[in-house]
Amino acid sequence: MPRDIHVPFTIEEDHEDGGWVAHAALTPDAFANGEGETREEAIEDLKEAILALADVVGVPEQLVVTLPDD
């Protein structure tokens, strides 16, 4: 059964080689990377890397916290 997981990521423009790179940690010891000519391509590549990584290391437990309105 499909399920959504929330994975924080960072993305930055690669000024040295051109394009964009994205990084995320699925677990404290399992990292995924994506790259692309555009920001959107790098994010899509990262999504694919996260899916592949989840097949290997599994999906971590998640805790959802609802923040009160200020």
mmCIF file of N, CA, C and O in Angstrom:
data_model
loop_
_atom_site.group_PDB
_atom_site.id
_atom_site.type_symbol
_atom_site.label_atom_id
_atom_site.label_comp_id
_atom_site.label_asym_id
_atom_site.label_seq_id
_atom_site.Cartn_x
_atom_site.Cartn_y
_atom_site.Cartn_z
ATOM 1 N N MET A 1 0.847 -1.177 0.000
ATOM 2 C CA MET A 1 0.000 0.000 0.000
ATOM 3 C C MET A 1 0.899 1.249 0.000
ATOM 4 O O MET A 1 1.784 1.370 0.834
ATOM 5 N N PRO A 2 0.677 2.160 -0.905
ATOM 6 C CA PRO A 2 1.485 3.382 -0.950
ATOM 7 C C PRO A 2 1.271 4.236 0.297
ATOM 8 O O PRO A 2 0.186 4.232 0.892
ATOM 9 N N ARG A 3 2.313 4.952 0.675
ATOM 10 C CA ARG A 3 2.194 5.921 1.772
ATOM 11 C C ARG A 3 3.155 7.073 1.522
ATOM 12 O O ARG A 3 4.164 6.917 0.840
ATOM 13 N N ASP A 4 2.810 8.207 2.058
ATOM 14 C CA ASP A 4 3.645 9.391 1.922
ATOM 15 C C ASP A 4 4.614 9.456 3.096
ATOM 16 O O ASP A 4 4.242 9.145 4.233
ATOM 17 N N ILE A 5 5.841 9.855 2.819
ATOM 18 C CA ILE A 5 6.787 10.162 3.881
ATOM 19 C C ILE A 5 7.310 11.577 3.623
ATOM 20 O O ILE A 5 7.324 12.040 2.487
ATOM 21 N N HIS A 6 7.715 12.236 4.666
ATOM 22 C CA HIS A 6 8.232 13.596 4.563
ATOM 23 C C HIS A 6 9.738 13.539 4.792
ATOM 24 O O HIS A 6 10.178 13.062 5.842
ATOM 25 N N VAL A 7 10.493 13.997 3.809
ATOM 26 C CA VAL A 7 11.952 13.939 3.884
ATOM 27 C C VAL A 7 12.505 15.347 3.667
ATOM 28 O O VAL A 7 12.448 15.870 2.551
ATOM 29 N N PRO A 8 13.039 15.970 4.707
ATOM 30 C CA PRO A 8 13.673 17.284 4.519
ATOM 31 C C PRO A 8 14.873 17.152 3.582
ATOM 32 O O PRO A 8 15.553 16.120 3.570
ATOM 33 N N PHE A 9 15.113 18.187 2.803
ATOM 34 C CA PHE A 9 16.237 18.153 1.872
ATOM 35 C C PHE A 9 16.853 19.536 1.740
ATOM 36 O O PHE A 9 16.247 20.532 2.128
ATOM 37 N N THR A 10 18.048 19.554 1.200
ATOM 38 C CA THR A 10 18.689 20.816 0.847
ATOM 39 C C THR A 10 18.945 20.793 -0.658
ATOM 40 O O THR A 10 19.099 19.732 -1.262
ATOM 41 N N ILE A 11 18.966 21.961 -1.247
ATOM 42 C CA ILE A 11 19.255 22.073 -2.677
ATOM 43 C C ILE A 11 20.079 23.324 -2.900
ATOM 44 O O ILE A 11 19.884 24.337 -2.219
ATOM 45 N N GLU A 12 21.010 23.220 -3.815
ATOM 46 C CA GLU A 12 21.861 24.374 -4.101
ATOM 47 C C GLU A 12 22.315 24.341 -5.554
ATOM 48 O O GLU A 12 22.390 23.281 -6.174
ATOM 49 N N GLU A 13 22.583 25.502 -6.057
ATOM 50 C CA GLU A 13 23.108 25.622 -7.411
ATOM 51 C C GLU A 13 24.581 25.242 -7.384
ATOM 52 O O GLU A 13 25.321 25.659 -6.496
ATOM 53 N N ASP A 14 24.990 24.431 -8.354
ATOM 54 C CA ASP A 14 26.387 24.001 -8.454
ATOM 55 C C ASP A 14 27.117 25.006 -9.352
ATOM 56 O O ASP A 14 27.086 24.902 -10.568
ATOM 57 N N HIS A 15 27.747 25.988 -8.728
ATOM 58 C CA HIS A 15 28.404 27.060 -9.485
ATOM 59 C C HIS A 15 29.654 26.565 -10.206
ATOM 60 O O HIS A 15 30.058 27.155 -11.202
ATOM 61 N N GLU A 16 30.238 25.486 -9.704
ATOM 62 C CA GLU A 16 31.463 24.968 -10.303
ATOM 63 C C GLU A 16 31.183 24.193 -11.593
ATOM 64 O O GLU A 16 31.828 24.402 -12.605
ATOM 65 N N ASP A 17 30.204 23.279 -11.544
ATOM 66 C CA ASP A 17 29.922 22.417 -12.694
ATOM 67 C C ASP A 17 28.635 22.788 -13.420
ATOM 68 O O ASP A 17 28.317 22.208 -14.453
ATOM 69 N N GLY A 18 27.876 23.729 -12.875
ATOM 70 C CA GLY A 18 26.592 24.083 -13.458
ATOM 71 C C GLY A 18 25.504 23.144 -12.980
ATOM 72 O O GLY A 18 25.768 22.076 -12.439
ATOM 73 N N GLY A 19 24.275 23.537 -13.128
ATOM 74 C CA GLY A 19 23.158 22.711 -12.700
ATOM 75 C C GLY A 19 22.868 22.867 -11.223
ATOM 76 O O GLY A 19 23.292 23.829 -10.576
ATOM 77 N N TRP A 20 22.126 21.899 -10.675
ATOM 78 C CA TRP A 20 21.670 21.924 -9.297
ATOM 79 C C TRP A 20 21.938 20.582 -8.645
ATOM 80 O O TRP A 20 21.923 19.551 -9.318
ATOM 81 N N VAL A 21 22.155 20.581 -7.332
ATOM 82 C CA VAL A 21 22.332 19.350 -6.565
ATOM 83 C C VAL A 21 21.427 19.398 -5.342
ATOM 84 O O VAL A 21 21.237 20.451 -4.737
ATOM 85 N N ALA A 22 20.857 18.245 -5.004
ATOM 86 C CA ALA A 22 19.956 18.132 -3.861
ATOM 87 C C ALA A 22 20.417 16.973 -2.984
ATOM 88 O O ALA A 22 20.928 15.969 -3.491
ATOM 89 N N HIS A 23 20.246 17.114 -1.665
ATOM 90 C CA HIS A 23 20.706 16.109 -0.714
ATOM 91 C C HIS A 23 19.636 15.889 0.345
ATOM 92 O O HIS A 23 18.963 16.836 0.762
ATOM 93 N N ALA A 24 19.517 14.629 0.809
ATOM 94 C CA ALA A 24 18.573 14.307 1.886
ATOM 95 C C ALA A 24 19.087 13.104 2.658
ATOM 96 O O ALA A 24 19.801 12.262 2.111
ATOM 97 N N ALA A 25 18.722 13.032 3.919
ATOM 98 C CA ALA A 25 19.038 11.876 4.751
ATOM 99 C C ALA A 25 17.739 11.132 5.033
ATOM 100 O O ALA A 25 16.801 11.701 5.586
ATOM 101 N N LEU A 26 17.684 9.872 4.625
ATOM 102 C CA LEU A 26 16.511 9.060 4.906
ATOM 103 C C LEU A 26 16.579 8.531 6.338
ATOM 104 O O LEU A 26 15.574 8.436 7.035
ATOM 105 N N THR A 27 17.779 8.199 6.776
ATOM 106 C CA THR A 27 18.070 7.834 8.157
ATOM 107 C C THR A 27 19.379 8.538 8.514
ATOM 108 O O THR A 27 20.053 9.071 7.622
ATOM 109 N N PRO A 28 19.793 8.520 9.772
ATOM 110 C CA PRO A 28 21.061 9.170 10.124
ATOM 111 C C PRO A 28 22.276 8.604 9.386
ATOM 112 O O PRO A 28 23.286 9.277 9.251
ATOM 113 N N ASP A 29 22.159 7.374 8.870
ATOM 114 C CA ASP A 29 23.281 6.746 8.172
ATOM 115 C C ASP A 29 23.030 6.501 6.694
ATOM 116 O O ASP A 29 23.858 5.875 6.030
ATOM 117 N N ALA A 30 21.906 6.940 6.154
ATOM 118 C CA ALA A 30 21.559 6.663 4.757
ATOM 119 C C ALA A 30 21.195 7.960 4.042
ATOM 120 O O ALA A 30 20.194 8.595 4.363
ATOM 121 N N PHE A 31 22.027 8.323 3.073
ATOM 122 C CA PHE A 31 21.884 9.597 2.382
ATOM 123 C C PHE A 31 21.551 9.389 0.899
ATOM 124 O O PHE A 31 22.001 8.423 0.292
ATOM 125 N N ALA A 32 20.790 10.315 0.350
ATOM 126 C CA ALA A 32 20.436 10.290 -1.069
ATOM 127 C C ALA A 32 20.821 11.625 -1.688
ATOM 128 O O ALA A 32 20.792 12.663 -1.031
ATOM 129 N N ASN A 33 21.175 11.579 -2.966
ATOM 130 C CA ASN A 33 21.572 12.776 -3.705
ATOM 131 C C ASN A 33 20.867 12.801 -5.048
ATOM 132 O O ASN A 33 20.598 11.755 -5.636
ATOM 133 N N GLY A 34 20.601 13.998 -5.535
ATOM 134 C CA GLY A 34 20.018 14.174 -6.859
ATOM 135 C C GLY A 34 20.687 15.337 -7.549
ATOM 136 O O GLY A 34 21.234 16.228 -6.903
ATOM 137 N N GLU A 35 20.649 15.308 -8.865
ATOM 138 C CA GLU A 35 21.231 16.414 -9.628
ATOM 139 C C GLU A 35 20.430 16.624 -10.898
ATOM 140 O O GLU A 35 19.718 15.734 -11.361
ATOM 141 N N GLY A 36 20.539 17.827 -11.442
ATOM 142 C CA GLY A 36 19.835 18.142 -12.675
ATOM 143 C C GLY A 36 20.221 19.502 -13.200
ATOM 144 O O GLY A 36 20.854 20.301 -12.505
ATOM 145 N N GLU A 37 19.826 19.742 -14.419
ATOM 146 C CA GLU A 37 20.106 21.031 -15.059
ATOM 147 C C GLU A 37 19.289 22.156 -14.418
ATOM 148 O O GLU A 37 19.704 23.297 -14.426
ATOM 149 N N THR A 38 18.111 21.797 -13.886
ATOM 150 C CA THR A 38 17.257 22.782 -13.225
ATOM 151 C C THR A 38 16.994 22.325 -11.793
ATOM 152 O O THR A 38 17.227 21.168 -11.435
ATOM 153 N N ARG A 39 16.476 23.230 -10.997
ATOM 154 C CA ARG A 39 16.124 22.914 -9.605
ATOM 155 C C ARG A 39 15.108 21.778 -9.574
ATOM 156 O O ARG A 39 15.224 20.835 -8.794
ATOM 157 N N GLU A 40 14.108 21.847 -10.438
ATOM 158 C CA GLU A 40 13.053 20.835 -10.485
ATOM 159 C C GLU A 40 13.605 19.469 -10.875
ATOM 160 O O GLU A 40 13.197 18.444 -10.322
ATOM 161 N N GLU A 41 14.530 19.422 -11.838
ATOM 162 C CA GLU A 41 15.139 18.156 -12.249
ATOM 163 C C GLU A 41 15.942 17.535 -11.109
ATOM 164 O O GLU A 41 15.914 16.319 -10.915
ATOM 165 N N ALA A 42 16.643 18.360 -10.351
ATOM 166 C CA ALA A 42 17.424 17.855 -9.221
ATOM 167 C C ALA A 42 16.504 17.265 -8.155
ATOM 168 O O ALA A 42 16.800 16.218 -7.574
ATOM 169 N N ILE A 43 15.375 17.905 -7.905
ATOM 170 C CA ILE A 43 14.419 17.395 -6.922
ATOM 171 C C ILE A 43 13.813 16.075 -7.395
ATOM 172 O O ILE A 43 13.681 15.124 -6.623
ATOM 173 N N GLU A 44 13.448 15.984 -8.661
ATOM 174 C CA GLU A 44 12.906 14.737 -9.196
ATOM 175 C C GLU A 44 13.942 13.610 -9.124
ATOM 176 O O GLU A 44 13.602 12.474 -8.779
ATOM 177 N N ASP A 45 15.198 13.921 -9.418
ATOM 178 C CA ASP A 45 16.268 12.935 -9.328
ATOM 179 C C ASP A 45 16.453 12.491 -7.874
ATOM 180 O O ASP A 45 16.667 11.301 -7.598
ATOM 181 N N LEU A 46 16.346 13.431 -6.946
ATOM 182 C CA LEU A 46 16.449 13.103 -5.528
ATOM 183 C C LEU A 46 15.299 12.190 -5.103
ATOM 184 O O LEU A 46 15.508 11.228 -4.360
ATOM 185 N N LYS A 47 14.089 12.453 -5.571
ATOM 186 C CA LYS A 47 12.951 11.591 -5.252
ATOM 187 C C LYS A 47 13.214 10.149 -5.683
ATOM 188 O O LYS A 47 12.938 9.200 -4.936
ATOM 189 N N GLU A 48 13.757 9.976 -6.877
ATOM 190 C CA GLU A 48 14.077 8.632 -7.372
ATOM 191 C C GLU A 48 15.145 7.974 -6.506
ATOM 192 O O GLU A 48 15.064 6.779 -6.203
ATOM 193 N N ALA A 49 16.145 8.746 -6.093
ATOM 194 C CA ALA A 49 17.202 8.209 -5.237
ATOM 195 C C ALA A 49 16.649 7.808 -3.873
ATOM 196 O O ALA A 49 17.043 6.775 -3.313
ATOM 197 N N ILE A 50 15.717 8.576 -3.334
ATOM 198 C CA ILE A 50 15.102 8.249 -2.045
ATOM 199 C C ILE A 50 14.292 6.961 -2.157
ATOM 200 O O ILE A 50 14.350 6.094 -1.279
ATOM 201 N N LEU A 51 13.536 6.794 -3.244
ATOM 202 C CA LEU A 51 12.770 5.564 -3.449
ATOM 203 C C LEU A 51 13.693 4.347 -3.506
ATOM 204 O O LEU A 51 13.415 3.311 -2.895
ATOM 205 N N ALA A 52 14.786 4.463 -4.239
ATOM 206 C CA ALA A 52 15.741 3.355 -4.338
ATOM 207 C C ALA A 52 16.377 3.069 -2.978
ATOM 208 O O ALA A 52 16.542 1.904 -2.592
ATOM 209 N N LEU A 53 16.729 4.108 -2.251
ATOM 210 C CA LEU A 53 17.343 3.942 -0.942
ATOM 211 C C LEU A 53 16.367 3.306 0.046
ATOM 212 O O LEU A 53 16.747 2.436 0.839
ATOM 213 N N ALA A 54 15.105 3.695 -0.006
ATOM 214 C CA ALA A 54 14.096 3.126 0.889
ATOM 215 C C ALA A 54 13.938 1.625 0.659
ATOM 216 O O ALA A 54 13.688 0.877 1.598
ATOM 217 N N ASP A 55 14.113 1.170 -0.583
ATOM 218 C CA ASP A 55 14.058 -0.258 -0.874
ATOM 219 C C ASP A 55 15.182 -1.012 -0.173
ATOM 220 O O ASP A 55 15.029 -2.169 0.192
ATOM 221 N N VAL A 56 16.317 -0.343 0.028
ATOM 222 C CA VAL A 56 17.483 -0.983 0.643
ATOM 223 C C VAL A 56 17.445 -0.882 2.170
ATOM 224 O O VAL A 56 17.634 -1.876 2.867
ATOM 225 N N VAL A 57 17.202 0.311 2.702
ATOM 226 C CA VAL A 57 17.301 0.524 4.157
ATOM 227 C C VAL A 57 15.946 0.543 4.858
ATOM 228 O O VAL A 57 15.898 0.563 6.076
ATOM 229 N N GLY A 58 14.874 0.574 4.101
ATOM 230 C CA GLY A 58 13.544 0.660 4.699
ATOM 231 C C GLY A 58 13.156 2.102 4.957
ATOM 232 O O GLY A 58 13.944 3.026 4.768
ATOM 233 N N VAL A 59 11.933 2.278 5.393
ATOM 234 C CA VAL A 59 11.412 3.608 5.694
ATOM 235 C C VAL A 59 11.503 3.816 7.197
ATOM 236 O O VAL A 59 11.030 2.982 7.971
ATOM 237 N N PRO A 60 12.104 4.915 7.626
ATOM 238 C CA PRO A 60 12.244 5.147 9.062
ATOM 239 C C PRO A 60 10.898 5.457 9.724
ATOM 240 O O PRO A 60 9.957 5.903 9.077
ATOM 241 N N GLU A 61 10.844 5.216 11.030
ATOM 242 C CA GLU A 61 9.668 5.625 11.786
ATOM 243 C C GLU A 61 9.585 7.144 11.740
ATOM 244 O O GLU A 61 10.609 7.821 11.668
ATOM 245 N N GLN A 62 8.367 7.659 11.784
ATOM 246 C CA GLN A 62 8.185 9.100 11.726
ATOM 247 C C GLN A 62 7.307 9.560 12.878
ATOM 248 O O GLN A 62 6.399 8.853 13.298
ATOM 249 N N LEU A 63 7.605 10.724 13.331
ATOM 250 C CA LEU A 63 6.820 11.364 14.372
ATOM 251 C C LEU A 63 6.244 12.641 13.780
ATOM 252 O O LEU A 63 6.983 13.455 13.214
ATOM 253 N N VAL A 64 4.952 12.806 13.869
ATOM 254 C CA VAL A 64 4.302 14.005 13.352
ATOM 255 C C VAL A 64 3.894 14.875 14.532
ATOM 256 O O VAL A 64 3.249 14.398 15.468
ATOM 257 N N VAL A 65 4.289 16.129 14.500
ATOM 258 C CA VAL A 65 3.963 17.082 15.555
ATOM 259 C C VAL A 65 3.205 18.232 14.921
ATOM 260 O O VAL A 65 3.643 18.792 13.915
ATOM 261 N N THR A 66 2.085 18.589 15.486
ATOM 262 C CA THR A 66 1.310 19.725 14.984
ATOM 263 C C THR A 66 1.669 20.939 15.814
ATOM 264 O O THR A 66 1.526 20.932 17.042
ATOM 265 N N LEU A 67 2.156 21.969 15.162
ATOM 266 C CA LEU A 67 2.536 23.205 15.844
ATOM 267 C C LEU A 67 1.305 24.090 15.996
ATOM 268 O O LEU A 67 0.503 24.222 15.094
ATOM 269 N N PRO A 68 1.176 24.724 17.162
ATOM 270 C CA PRO A 68 0.027 25.618 17.365
ATOM 271 C C PRO A 68 0.210 26.890 16.542
ATOM 272 O O PRO A 68 1.319 27.299 16.238
ATOM 273 N N ASP A 69 -0.934 27.500 16.204
ATOM 274 C CA ASP A 69 -0.882 28.801 15.533
ATOM 275 C C ASP A 69 -0.340 29.834 16.535
ATOM 276 O O ASP A 69 -0.641 29.768 17.721
ATOM 277 N N ASP A 70 0.403 30.779 16.022
ATOM 278 C CA ASP A 70 0.915 31.855 16.884
ATOM 279 C C ASP A 70 -0.099 32.944 17.064
ATOM 280 O O ASP A 70 -0.918 33.253 16.349
#
